[in-house]
Short mmCIF file of C-alpha atoms in Angstrom, two decimals:
data_model
loop_
_atom_site.label_atom_id
_atom_site.label_comp_id
_atom_site.label_asym_id
_atom_site.label_seq_id
_atom_site.Cartn_x
_atom_site.Cartn_y
_atom_site.Cartn_z
CA MET A 210 11.20 -2.41 -20.53
CA LEU A 211 9.20 0.02 -22.59
CA ILE A 212 9.93 1.14 -26.12
CA ALA A 213 9.83 4.94 -25.88
CA LYS A 214 10.46 8.02 -27.98
CA VAL A 215 12.43 10.86 -26.39
CA ILE A 216 10.39 14.02 -27.01
CA GLY A 217 11.96 16.64 -24.76
CA SER A 218 13.72 17.62 -21.57
CA THR A 219 13.07 19.10 -18.14
CA ILE A 220 14.84 21.82 -16.16
CA SER A 221 14.67 21.94 -12.37
CA THR A 222 16.68 24.14 -10.03
CA ILE A 223 15.14 22.83 -6.82
CA LYS A 224 15.61 19.07 -6.65
CA ASP A 225 16.95 16.21 -4.57
CA GLU A 226 20.74 16.48 -4.33
CA LYS A 227 21.19 13.08 -5.96
CA LEU A 228 19.66 14.48 -9.16
CA GLN A 229 22.40 17.10 -9.61
CA GLY A 230 23.93 16.87 -13.08
CA LYS A 231 21.50 14.27 -14.36
CA LYS A 232 19.66 14.66 -17.67
CA LEU A 233 15.93 14.19 -17.14
CA MET A 234 14.29 13.50 -20.49
CA ILE A 235 10.60 13.49 -21.39
CA CYS A 236 9.63 10.21 -23.07
CA ARG A 237 6.46 8.80 -24.55
CA GLU A 238 5.81 5.07 -24.80
CA ALA A 239 5.93 3.90 -28.44
CA ASP A 240 4.76 0.87 -30.37
CA GLU A 241 6.88 -1.65 -32.28
CA SER A 242 7.06 0.77 -35.25
CA GLY A 243 8.44 3.53 -33.10
CA GLU A 244 5.24 5.58 -33.11
CA PRO A 245 4.52 7.32 -29.79
CA THR A 246 1.26 6.02 -28.33
CA GLY A 247 1.39 6.76 -24.62
CA LYS A 248 1.43 9.71 -22.27
CA PRO A 249 4.63 11.47 -21.23
CA TYR A 250 6.90 10.38 -18.40
CA VAL A 251 10.39 11.40 -17.35
CA ALA A 252 13.48 9.16 -17.31
CA VAL A 253 17.13 9.73 -16.46
CA ASP A 254 19.34 9.44 -19.52
CA THR A 255 22.39 7.20 -19.05
CA VAL A 256 23.30 6.58 -22.71
CA ASP A 257 23.48 10.11 -24.15
CA ALA A 258 20.13 9.81 -25.93
CA GLY A 259 18.77 12.78 -27.83
CA VAL A 260 15.34 14.16 -28.65
CA GLY A 261 13.86 12.03 -31.44
CA ASP A 262 15.71 8.84 -30.46
CA LEU A 263 13.80 5.62 -29.89
CA VAL A 264 15.03 4.11 -26.64
CA LEU A 265 14.37 1.46 -24.02
CA THR A 266 13.45 2.55 -20.51
CA ALA A 267 13.59 0.39 -17.36
CA HIS A 268 11.28 1.20 -14.47
CA GLY A 269 10.91 0.89 -10.72
CA SER A 270 13.88 -0.35 -8.71
CA SER A 271 15.36 -1.56 -12.00
CA GLY A 272 15.74 2.10 -12.93
CA ARG A 273 18.33 2.39 -10.14
CA GLN A 274 20.61 -0.41 -11.41
CA THR A 275 22.94 1.88 -13.35
CA PHE A 276 26.07 3.71 -12.25
CA LEU A 277 24.31 7.07 -12.67
CA THR A 278 21.09 6.25 -10.85
CA LYS A 279 22.22 4.07 -7.93
CA ASP A 280 20.40 5.02 -4.69
CA ALA A 281 18.77 8.04 -6.33
CA PRO A 282 15.04 8.80 -6.07
CA VAL A 283 14.39 8.01 -9.72
CA ASP A 284 12.09 5.31 -11.07
CA ALA A 285 12.84 5.34 -14.79
CA VAL A 286 16.07 5.20 -16.75
CA ILE A 287 16.99 5.24 -20.43
CA MET A 288 19.41 2.30 -20.69
CA ALA A 289 19.58 1.66 -24.47
CA VAL A 290 19.22 3.49 -27.76
CA ILE A 291 17.33 1.33 -30.26
CA ASP A 292 18.99 0.77 -33.64
CA SER A 293 16.23 -1.38 -35.09
CA LEU A 294 13.19 -3.44 -34.21
CA GLN A 295 12.17 -6.61 -35.99
CA VAL A 296 8.65 -8.06 -35.81
CA ASP A 297 7.66 -11.44 -37.29
CA GLY A 298 10.80 -11.40 -39.44
CA ASP A 299 10.39 -7.90 -40.86
CA VAL A 300 12.15 -4.71 -39.81
CA SER A 301 9.47 -2.56 -38.18
CA TYR A 302 11.78 0.32 -37.20
CA ARG A 303 15.25 1.41 -38.22
CA LYS A 304 17.08 4.43 -36.78
CA SER A 305 17.60 7.02 -39.50
CA MET B 345 9.01 9.86 -12.93
CA LEU B 346 5.70 11.53 -13.52
CA ILE B 347 5.11 15.17 -14.32
CA ALA B 348 2.51 16.24 -11.76
CA LYS B 349 0.66 19.31 -10.56
CA VAL B 350 0.36 19.83 -6.80
CA ILE B 351 -3.34 20.53 -6.14
CA GLY B 352 -3.74 20.22 -2.39
CA SER B 353 -2.77 18.68 0.91
CA THR B 354 -3.88 16.04 3.40
CA ILE B 355 -4.24 16.11 7.19
CA SER B 356 -4.04 12.91 9.25
CA THR B 357 -3.80 12.60 13.02
CA ILE B 358 -3.72 8.81 13.09
CA LYS B 359 -0.82 7.57 10.98
CA ASP B 360 2.30 5.44 10.96
CA GLU B 361 4.91 7.00 13.25
CA LYS B 362 7.38 7.38 10.37
CA LEU B 363 4.98 9.86 8.74
CA GLN B 364 5.16 12.33 11.65
CA GLY B 365 6.07 15.80 10.42
CA LYS B 366 5.92 14.91 6.74
CA LYS B 367 3.97 17.01 4.23
CA LEU B 368 1.62 14.76 2.25
CA MET B 369 0.54 16.63 -0.88
CA ILE B 370 -2.25 15.74 -3.32
CA CYS B 371 -0.91 15.60 -6.90
CA ARG B 372 -2.42 14.98 -10.30
CA GLU B 373 -0.41 13.64 -13.22
CA ALA B 374 0.09 16.33 -15.88
CA ASP B 375 1.08 16.37 -19.53
CA GLU B 376 4.13 18.03 -21.10
CA SER B 377 2.34 21.41 -21.04
CA GLY B 378 1.70 21.14 -17.32
CA GLU B 379 -2.04 20.49 -17.69
CA PRO B 380 -3.39 17.99 -15.14
CA THR B 381 -4.75 14.92 -16.90
CA GLY B 382 -4.76 12.12 -14.34
CA LYS B 383 -6.49 11.20 -11.12
CA PRO B 384 -5.23 12.34 -7.70
CA TYR B 385 -2.54 10.59 -5.69
CA VAL B 386 -0.58 11.57 -2.61
CA ALA B 387 3.20 12.13 -2.43
CA VAL B 388 5.57 13.18 0.34
CA ASP B 389 7.06 16.61 -0.35
CA THR B 390 10.86 16.78 0.04
CA VAL B 391 11.56 20.00 -1.87
CA ASP B 392 9.15 22.49 -0.25
CA ALA B 393 6.74 22.42 -3.19
CA GLY B 394 3.53 24.43 -2.99
CA VAL B 395 0.02 24.07 -4.34
CA GLY B 396 0.09 25.04 -8.02
CA ASP B 397 3.69 23.94 -8.61
CA LEU B 398 4.52 21.53 -11.40
CA VAL B 399 6.77 18.84 -9.97
CA LEU B 400 8.35 15.46 -10.62
CA THR B 401 7.30 12.50 -8.50
CA ALA B 402 9.19 9.21 -8.11
CA HIS B 403 7.25 6.07 -7.23
CA GLY B 404 7.58 2.69 -5.58
CA SER B 405 10.79 1.86 -3.75
CA SER B 406 12.37 4.85 -5.54
CA GLY B 407 10.07 7.03 -3.46
CA ARG B 408 12.05 5.95 -0.39
CA GLN B 409 15.48 7.03 -1.71
CA THR B 410 15.44 10.46 -0.03
CA PHE B 411 16.60 11.53 3.41
CA LEU B 412 13.01 12.25 4.46
CA THR B 413 11.39 9.05 3.20
CA LYS B 414 13.99 6.38 3.95
CA ASP B 415 12.37 3.21 5.40
CA ALA B 416 8.95 4.90 5.60
CA PRO B 417 5.73 3.32 4.28
CA VAL B 418 5.43 5.81 1.44
CA ASP B 419 5.43 5.00 -2.26
CA ALA B 420 5.58 8.44 -3.88
CA VAL B 421 7.83 11.43 -3.34
CA ILE B 422 8.09 14.91 -4.83
CA MET B 423 11.80 15.17 -5.61
CA ALA B 424 11.99 18.17 -8.00
CA VAL B 425 10.14 21.39 -8.79
CA ILE B 426 9.98 21.90 -12.55
CA ASP B 427 11.22 25.26 -13.88
CA SER B 428 10.50 24.52 -17.52
CA LEU B 429 9.75 21.75 -19.99
CA GLN B 430 10.97 21.69 -23.57
CA VAL B 431 9.40 19.51 -26.26
CA ASP B 432 10.80 19.17 -29.79
CA GLY B 433 12.85 22.32 -29.31
CA ASP B 434 10.04 24.55 -27.99
CA VAL B 435 9.29 25.52 -24.42
CA SER B 436 6.03 23.76 -23.54
CA TYR B 437 5.88 24.93 -19.91
CA ARG B 438 7.59 27.64 -17.90
CA LYS B 439 7.03 28.30 -14.19
CA SER B 440 5.36 31.67 -13.71
CA MET C 535 -0.08 6.77 -1.92
CA LEU C 536 -3.67 6.39 -2.90
CA ILE C 537 -6.66 8.06 -1.27
CA ALA C 538 -9.02 5.16 -0.55
CA LYS C 539 -12.31 4.39 1.14
CA VAL C 540 -12.49 1.32 3.37
CA ILE C 541 -15.59 -0.60 2.25
CA GLY C 542 -15.29 -4.00 3.88
CA SER C 543 -13.20 -6.86 5.19
CA THR C 544 -11.98 -10.33 4.23
CA ILE C 545 -11.86 -13.59 6.16
CA SER C 546 -9.36 -16.32 5.29
CA THR C 547 -8.58 -19.47 7.26
CA ILE C 548 -5.95 -20.80 4.87
CA LYS C 549 -3.22 -18.19 4.43
CA ASP C 550 0.50 -17.54 4.68
CA GLU C 551 1.59 -17.78 8.32
CA LYS C 552 2.84 -14.17 8.29
CA LEU C 553 -0.76 -13.02 7.75
CA GLN C 554 -2.00 -14.52 11.05
CA GLY C 555 -3.80 -11.92 13.13
CA LYS C 556 -3.69 -9.21 10.47
CA LYS C 557 -6.79 -7.25 9.45
CA LEU C 558 -7.21 -7.40 5.66
CA MET C 559 -9.58 -4.63 4.60
CA ILE C 560 -11.27 -4.12 1.23
CA CYS C 561 -10.57 -0.61 -0.10
CA ARG C 562 -11.61 1.36 -3.14
CA GLU C 563 -9.55 4.20 -4.56
CA ALA C 564 -11.27 7.55 -4.00
CA ASP C 565 -10.96 11.04 -5.43
CA GLU C 566 -10.01 14.25 -3.61
CA SER C 567 -13.60 14.57 -2.31
CA GLY C 568 -13.49 11.11 -0.80
CA GLU C 569 -15.81 9.56 -3.39
CA PRO C 570 -14.85 5.99 -4.35
CA THR C 571 -13.96 5.82 -8.02
CA GLY C 572 -11.82 2.71 -8.45
CA LYS C 573 -12.13 -1.04 -8.21
CA PRO C 574 -11.62 -2.94 -4.95
CA TYR C 575 -8.26 -4.04 -3.58
CA VAL C 576 -7.17 -5.41 -0.22
CA ALA C 577 -4.76 -3.74 2.22
CA VAL C 578 -3.46 -4.63 5.67
CA ASP C 579 -4.74 -2.24 8.31
CA THR C 580 -2.05 -0.85 10.62
CA VAL C 581 -3.91 2.15 12.06
CA ASP C 582 -7.19 0.60 13.30
CA ALA C 583 -9.20 1.98 10.39
CA GLY C 584 -12.89 1.09 10.13
CA VAL C 585 -15.36 0.58 7.31
CA GLY C 586 -16.35 4.00 5.97
CA ASP C 587 -13.03 5.67 6.83
CA LEU C 588 -11.08 7.54 4.18
CA VAL C 589 -7.47 6.40 4.37
CA LEU C 590 -4.10 6.48 2.63
CA THR C 591 -2.65 3.24 1.31
CA ALA C 592 0.99 2.61 0.36
CA HIS C 593 1.78 -0.04 -2.23
CA GLY C 594 4.47 -2.43 -3.37
CA SER C 595 7.56 -2.85 -1.21
CA SER C 596 6.52 0.36 0.59
CA GLY C 597 3.59 -1.62 1.94
CA ARG C 598 6.09 -3.69 3.94
CA GLN C 599 7.73 -0.74 5.74
CA THR C 600 5.56 -0.97 8.86
CA PHE C 601 6.04 -2.96 12.05
CA LEU C 602 3.02 -5.15 11.20
CA THR C 603 3.88 -5.90 7.57
CA LYS C 604 7.68 -6.31 7.62
CA ASP C 605 8.78 -9.31 5.47
CA ALA C 606 5.16 -10.39 4.89
CA PRO C 607 3.73 -11.23 1.44
CA VAL C 608 1.53 -8.13 1.36
CA ASP C 609 1.69 -5.33 -1.18
CA ALA C 610 -0.69 -2.73 0.26
CA VAL C 611 -1.02 -1.20 3.70
CA ILE C 612 -3.32 1.35 5.29
CA MET C 613 -0.87 3.72 7.00
CA ALA C 614 -3.00 6.82 7.75
CA VAL C 615 -6.60 7.77 8.44
CA ILE C 616 -7.47 11.00 6.64
CA ASP C 617 -8.97 13.81 8.78
CA SER C 618 -9.36 16.26 5.92
CA LEU C 619 -8.30 17.05 2.38
CA GLN C 620 -7.75 20.54 1.05
CA VAL C 621 -7.70 21.35 -2.67
CA ASP C 622 -6.82 24.78 -4.08
CA GLY C 623 -7.40 26.36 -0.68
CA ASP C 624 -10.81 24.79 0.00
CA VAL C 625 -11.64 21.83 2.20
CA SER C 626 -12.76 19.08 -0.20
CA TYR C 627 -13.27 16.40 2.46
CA ARG C 628 -13.65 16.40 6.23
CA LYS C 629 -14.10 13.29 8.37
CA SER C 630 -17.55 13.33 9.96
CA MET D 1211 3.48 -13.07 -14.23
CA LEU D 1212 1.98 -12.24 -17.57
CA ILE D 1213 1.15 -14.65 -20.36
CA ALA D 1214 2.85 -13.12 -23.40
CA LYS D 1215 3.54 -13.85 -27.03
CA VAL D 1216 7.05 -13.18 -28.34
CA ILE D 1217 6.61 -11.11 -31.52
CA GLY D 1218 10.07 -9.79 -32.31
CA SER D 1219 13.46 -8.58 -31.22
CA THR D 1220 15.44 -5.37 -30.65
CA ILE D 1221 18.95 -4.35 -31.66
CA SER D 1222 20.88 -1.71 -29.71
CA THR D 1223 24.54 -0.78 -30.07
CA ILE D 1224 24.53 1.89 -27.39
CA LYS D 1225 23.34 0.40 -24.11
CA ASP D 1226 24.17 -0.13 -20.47
CA GLU D 1227 27.18 -2.45 -20.19
CA LYS D 1228 25.17 -4.97 -18.17
CA LEU D 1229 22.97 -5.55 -21.24
CA GLN D 1230 25.88 -6.79 -23.39
CA GLY D 1231 25.08 -10.15 -24.93
CA LYS D 1232 21.49 -10.25 -23.70
CA LYS D 1233 18.58 -11.05 -26.03
CA LEU D 1234 15.93 -8.34 -25.73
CA MET D 1235 12.66 -9.66 -27.14
CA ILE D 1236 9.50 -7.75 -28.00
CA CYS D 1237 6.47 -9.32 -26.27
CA ARG D 1238 2.76 -8.66 -26.22
CA GLU D 1239 0.53 -9.67 -23.33
CA ALA D 1240 -1.80 -12.52 -24.33
CA ASP D 1241 -4.98 -14.04 -22.97
CA GLU D 1242 -5.53 -17.59 -21.69
CA SER D 1243 -5.91 -18.82 -25.30
CA GLY D 1244 -2.56 -17.38 -26.29
CA GLU D 1245 -4.03 -14.53 -28.33
CA PRO D 1246 -2.06 -11.27 -28.04
CA THR D 1247 -4.24 -8.56 -26.50
CA GLY D 1248 -1.88 -5.97 -25.09
CA LYS D 1249 0.67 -3.45 -26.26
CA PRO D 1250 4.32 -4.33 -26.83
CA TYR D 1251 7.00 -4.37 -24.15
CA VAL D 1252 10.54 -5.69 -24.08
CA ALA D 1253 11.85 -8.51 -21.88
CA VAL D 1254 15.23 -10.23 -21.51
CA ASP D 1255 15.10 -13.82 -22.72
CA THR D 1256 16.61 -16.34 -20.28
CA VAL D 1257 15.08 -19.57 -21.67
CA ASP D 1258 15.98 -19.41 -25.37
CA ALA D 1259 12.46 -18.43 -26.42
CA GLY D 1260 11.77 -17.71 -30.08
CA VAL D 1261 9.43 -15.47 -32.02
CA GLY D 1262 5.96 -17.03 -31.91
CA ASP D 1263 6.43 -18.74 -28.54
CA LEU D 1264 3.96 -18.19 -25.75
CA VAL D 1265 5.90 -17.39 -22.59
CA LEU D 1266 5.65 -16.16 -19.03
CA THR D 1267 7.28 -12.85 -18.11
CA ALA D 1268 8.11 -11.63 -14.60
CA HIS D 1269 8.30 -7.91 -13.94
CA GLY D 1270 9.86 -5.33 -11.69
CA SER D 1271 12.55 -6.43 -9.24
CA SER D 1272 11.38 -10.01 -9.87
CA GLY D 1273 12.75 -9.60 -13.38
CA ARG D 1274 16.24 -9.45 -11.84
CA GLN D 1275 16.04 -12.77 -9.95
CA THR D 1276 17.72 -14.82 -12.69
CA PHE D 1277 21.37 -15.59 -13.30
CA LEU D 1278 21.32 -13.51 -16.52
CA THR D 1279 19.56 -10.41 -15.16
CA LYS D 1280 20.98 -10.04 -11.64
CA ASP D 1281 21.78 -6.36 -10.85
CA ALA D 1282 21.02 -5.29 -14.44
CA PRO D 1283 18.76 -2.35 -15.32
CA VAL D 1284 16.02 -4.57 -16.71
CA ASP D 1285 12.46 -4.83 -15.42
CA ALA D 1286 11.06 -7.76 -17.38
CA VAL D 1287 12.34 -11.27 -18.02
CA ILE D 1288 11.09 -14.27 -19.96
CA MET D 1289 11.44 -17.09 -17.41
CA ALA D 1290 9.31 -19.89 -18.90
CA VAL D 1291 8.10 -21.17 -22.25
CA ILE D 1292 4.48 -22.27 -22.00
CA ASP D 1293 3.67 -25.81 -23.22
CA SER D 1294 -0.04 -25.64 -22.49
CA LEU D 1295 -2.70 -23.71 -20.60
CA GLN D 1296 -5.75 -25.28 -19.02
CA VAL D 1297 -8.86 -23.29 -18.07
CA ASP D 1298 -11.82 -24.77 -16.17
CA GLY D 1299 -10.66 -28.26 -17.05
CA ASP D 1300 -10.18 -27.73 -20.79
CA VAL D 1301 -6.96 -27.13 -22.68
CA SER D 1302 -7.14 -23.51 -23.88
CA TYR D 1303 -3.68 -23.44 -25.51
CA ARG D 1304 -1.20 -26.06 -26.61
CA LYS D 1305 2.20 -25.34 -28.16
CA SER D 1306 2.27 -26.56 -31.74
CA MET E 487 -3.49 -7.40 -2.72
CA LEU E 488 -5.97 -8.29 -5.39
CA ILE E 489 -9.10 -10.38 -4.99
CA ALA E 490 -8.79 -13.00 -7.73
CA LYS E 491 -10.52 -16.10 -9.04
CA VAL E 492 -8.33 -19.09 -9.93
CA ILE E 493 -9.44 -20.16 -13.43
CA GLY E 494 -6.74 -22.55 -14.60
CA SER E 495 -3.16 -23.71 -14.66
CA THR E 496 -0.03 -23.57 -16.82
CA ILE E 497 2.46 -26.24 -17.86
CA SER E 498 6.04 -25.36 -18.80
CA THR E 499 8.93 -27.73 -19.39
CA ILE E 500 11.49 -25.05 -20.18
CA LYS E 501 11.69 -22.63 -17.27
CA ASP E 502 13.99 -20.99 -14.75
CA GLU E 503 15.33 -23.62 -12.36
CA LYS E 504 13.83 -21.82 -9.37
CA LEU E 505 10.36 -22.54 -10.78
CA GLN E 506 10.81 -26.33 -10.61
CA GLY E 507 7.97 -27.95 -8.73
CA LYS E 508 5.94 -24.76 -8.35
CA LYS E 509 2.25 -24.60 -9.25
CA LEU E 510 1.63 -21.68 -11.62
CA MET E 511 -2.08 -20.87 -11.63
CA ILE E 512 -4.02 -18.63 -14.01
CA CYS E 513 -6.00 -16.02 -12.08
CA ARG E 514 -8.41 -13.27 -12.99
CA GLU E 515 -8.95 -10.21 -10.82
CA ALA E 516 -12.43 -10.28 -9.22
CA ASP E 517 -14.70 -7.75 -7.55
CA GLU E 518 -15.97 -7.76 -3.96
CA SER E 519 -18.67 -10.29 -4.93
CA GLY E 520 -16.10 -12.70 -6.32
CA GLU E 521 -17.03 -12.09 -9.96
CA PRO E 522 -14.03 -12.10 -12.32
CA THR E 523 -13.64 -8.69 -13.96
CA GLY E 524 -10.03 -8.47 -15.09
CA LYS E 525 -7.70 -10.09 -17.57
CA PRO E 526 -5.71 -13.23 -16.78
CA TYR E 527 -2.36 -13.30 -15.00
CA VAL E 528 -0.30 -16.07 -13.49
CA ALA E 529 0.59 -16.49 -9.81
CA VAL E 530 2.52 -19.10 -7.83
CA ASP E 531 0.24 -21.03 -5.51
CA THR E 532 1.52 -21.32 -1.91
CA VAL E 533 -1.71 -22.30 -0.16
CA ASP E 534 -2.94 -25.28 -2.21
CA ALA E 535 -5.64 -23.27 -3.95
CA GLY E 536 -7.77 -24.95 -6.60
CA VAL E 537 -9.53 -23.87 -9.78
CA GLY E 538 -12.68 -22.01 -8.77
CA ASP E 539 -11.31 -20.71 -5.48
CA LEU E 540 -11.42 -17.02 -4.68
CA VAL E 541 -7.98 -15.99 -3.41
CA LEU E 542 -5.76 -13.06 -2.54
CA THR E 543 -2.65 -12.42 -4.63
CA ALA E 544 0.33 -10.27 -3.65
CA HIS E 545 2.43 -8.68 -6.37
CA GLY E 546 5.89 -7.37 -7.13
CA SER E 547 8.65 -7.97 -4.61
CA SER E 548 5.91 -8.82 -2.09
CA GLY E 549 5.25 -11.90 -4.20
CA ARG E 550 8.69 -13.18 -3.13
CA GLN E 551 8.08 -12.97 0.64
CA THR E 552 6.98 -16.58 1.05
CA PHE E 553 9.00 -19.71 1.74
CA LEU E 554 8.18 -21.08 -1.74
CA THR E 555 8.93 -17.93 -3.77
CA LYS E 556 11.99 -16.45 -2.01
CA ASP E 557 14.58 -15.22 -4.57
CA ALA E 558 12.61 -16.68 -7.50
CA PRO E 559 11.78 -14.73 -10.67
CA VAL E 560 8.08 -14.55 -9.85
CA ASP E 561 6.05 -11.41 -9.32
CA ALA E 562 2.71 -12.74 -8.07
CA VAL E 563 1.79 -15.22 -5.36
CA ILE E 564 -1.45 -16.67 -4.04
CA MET E 565 -1.07 -16.22 -0.27
CA ALA E 566 -4.63 -16.72 1.03
CA VAL E 567 -7.84 -18.53 0.14
CA ILE E 568 -10.84 -16.30 0.82
CA ASP E 569 -13.60 -17.77 3.03
CA SER E 570 -15.86 -14.74 2.88
CA LEU E 571 -15.97 -11.05 2.02
CA GLN E 572 -18.07 -8.50 3.87
CA VAL E 573 -18.96 -5.10 2.39
CA ASP E 574 -20.78 -2.37 4.33
CA GLY E 575 -21.90 -4.92 6.91
CA ASP E 576 -23.28 -7.50 4.47
CA VAL E 577 -21.66 -10.71 3.29
CA SER E 578 -20.87 -10.14 -0.40
CA TYR E 579 -19.16 -13.51 -0.97
CA ARG E 580 -19.05 -16.80 0.88
CA LYS E 581 -17.07 -19.85 -0.22
CA SER E 582 -19.43 -22.66 -1.14
#
């Protein structure tokens, strides 16, 4: 899974029918301190994440192993909101 | 999923039989403002996207989870046309 | 799918039995003009492609969705020979 | 599989129900000497690995081929703790 | 598939039970001349490859399509030993 920061959202009228009603969030990969370091990608939100949250995203076929994304043409899913990260015994990120 | 700009199309006479009648579009990954930043790749169009459209593409086995691409040897599919993108509360892209 | 140029071939005596009789071609990813830009990888040829051809390759489990590659330990397949590519209304590549 | 160093852990209250009770460790890809060289990613621990251990991680659908991760939305799993690595006949890493 | 050079081996006592008895080799991606160019990764050997051999590795779910790796949490497999590579009509590598 990737550590990612949710930075925004997408709106699409024309889309595959299995995407109806799904929240497609823009994420950027982040480091162990929660700082965004990567380029943007889009993931289906399954845990009511909001812009600014640090989350975990699962990719590929693993992105379809949730109730909301089963059999849908989606390859990334937000499956956890991160409360805190700990590195070498120290807290490197804590949700504010 | 990747945010991508549709930049062109491909023509192939000799191809796997499951590709007959499918539109294979050339895409380039784009950033949250819709600017192309990545190298070209090819995706099957399932939403009647046109050159110049900003779209979402799903990859890997997720690219085969549409009516048009089921069981076909394709690893990328255009499954949504993007109307707008919003980042940190501001509209970063709107379809013209 | 990736746009790729076929640059060579591989010979292996010792291999998984499901690879018997398959043509394993060396490819390099190419841009929308057909110029090779990436590093080499190997794909199973299913469309009688030759060295010098510009082709499309499908990857991952999608590489196993052809008659020749079903259930085989292969992760890339040549599934189309490109006749021409068109970008922004202009022909960027045409097979000679 | 990737050679990876376990550098930390994650805590999430809000997560997919299939992640309940799973240890989600922060890993960094490492070289053949055990030195971390890559960026962080998160993997489910299935072998009771600890921070500082050098491990092997399997990715994608292969990350779901363990008793603990079956059918879960996870794309990376720690499936071995490395005792030693040998390169060109010499020991390049040994667990202390 | 990737062209790869086998550079070493790994030893793990604590591992997923499906890995028992499997040879986990350290590989580095190589170019069409057989020169290692990439970073190390680990693949299950299914063709009795040795250190110094140039091989082909299949990745992702394709890495599980051999008798030895079926249903195991492994994402890379050595499925062929390369005898020779030919590029643009010339032999670029020959096993010594």
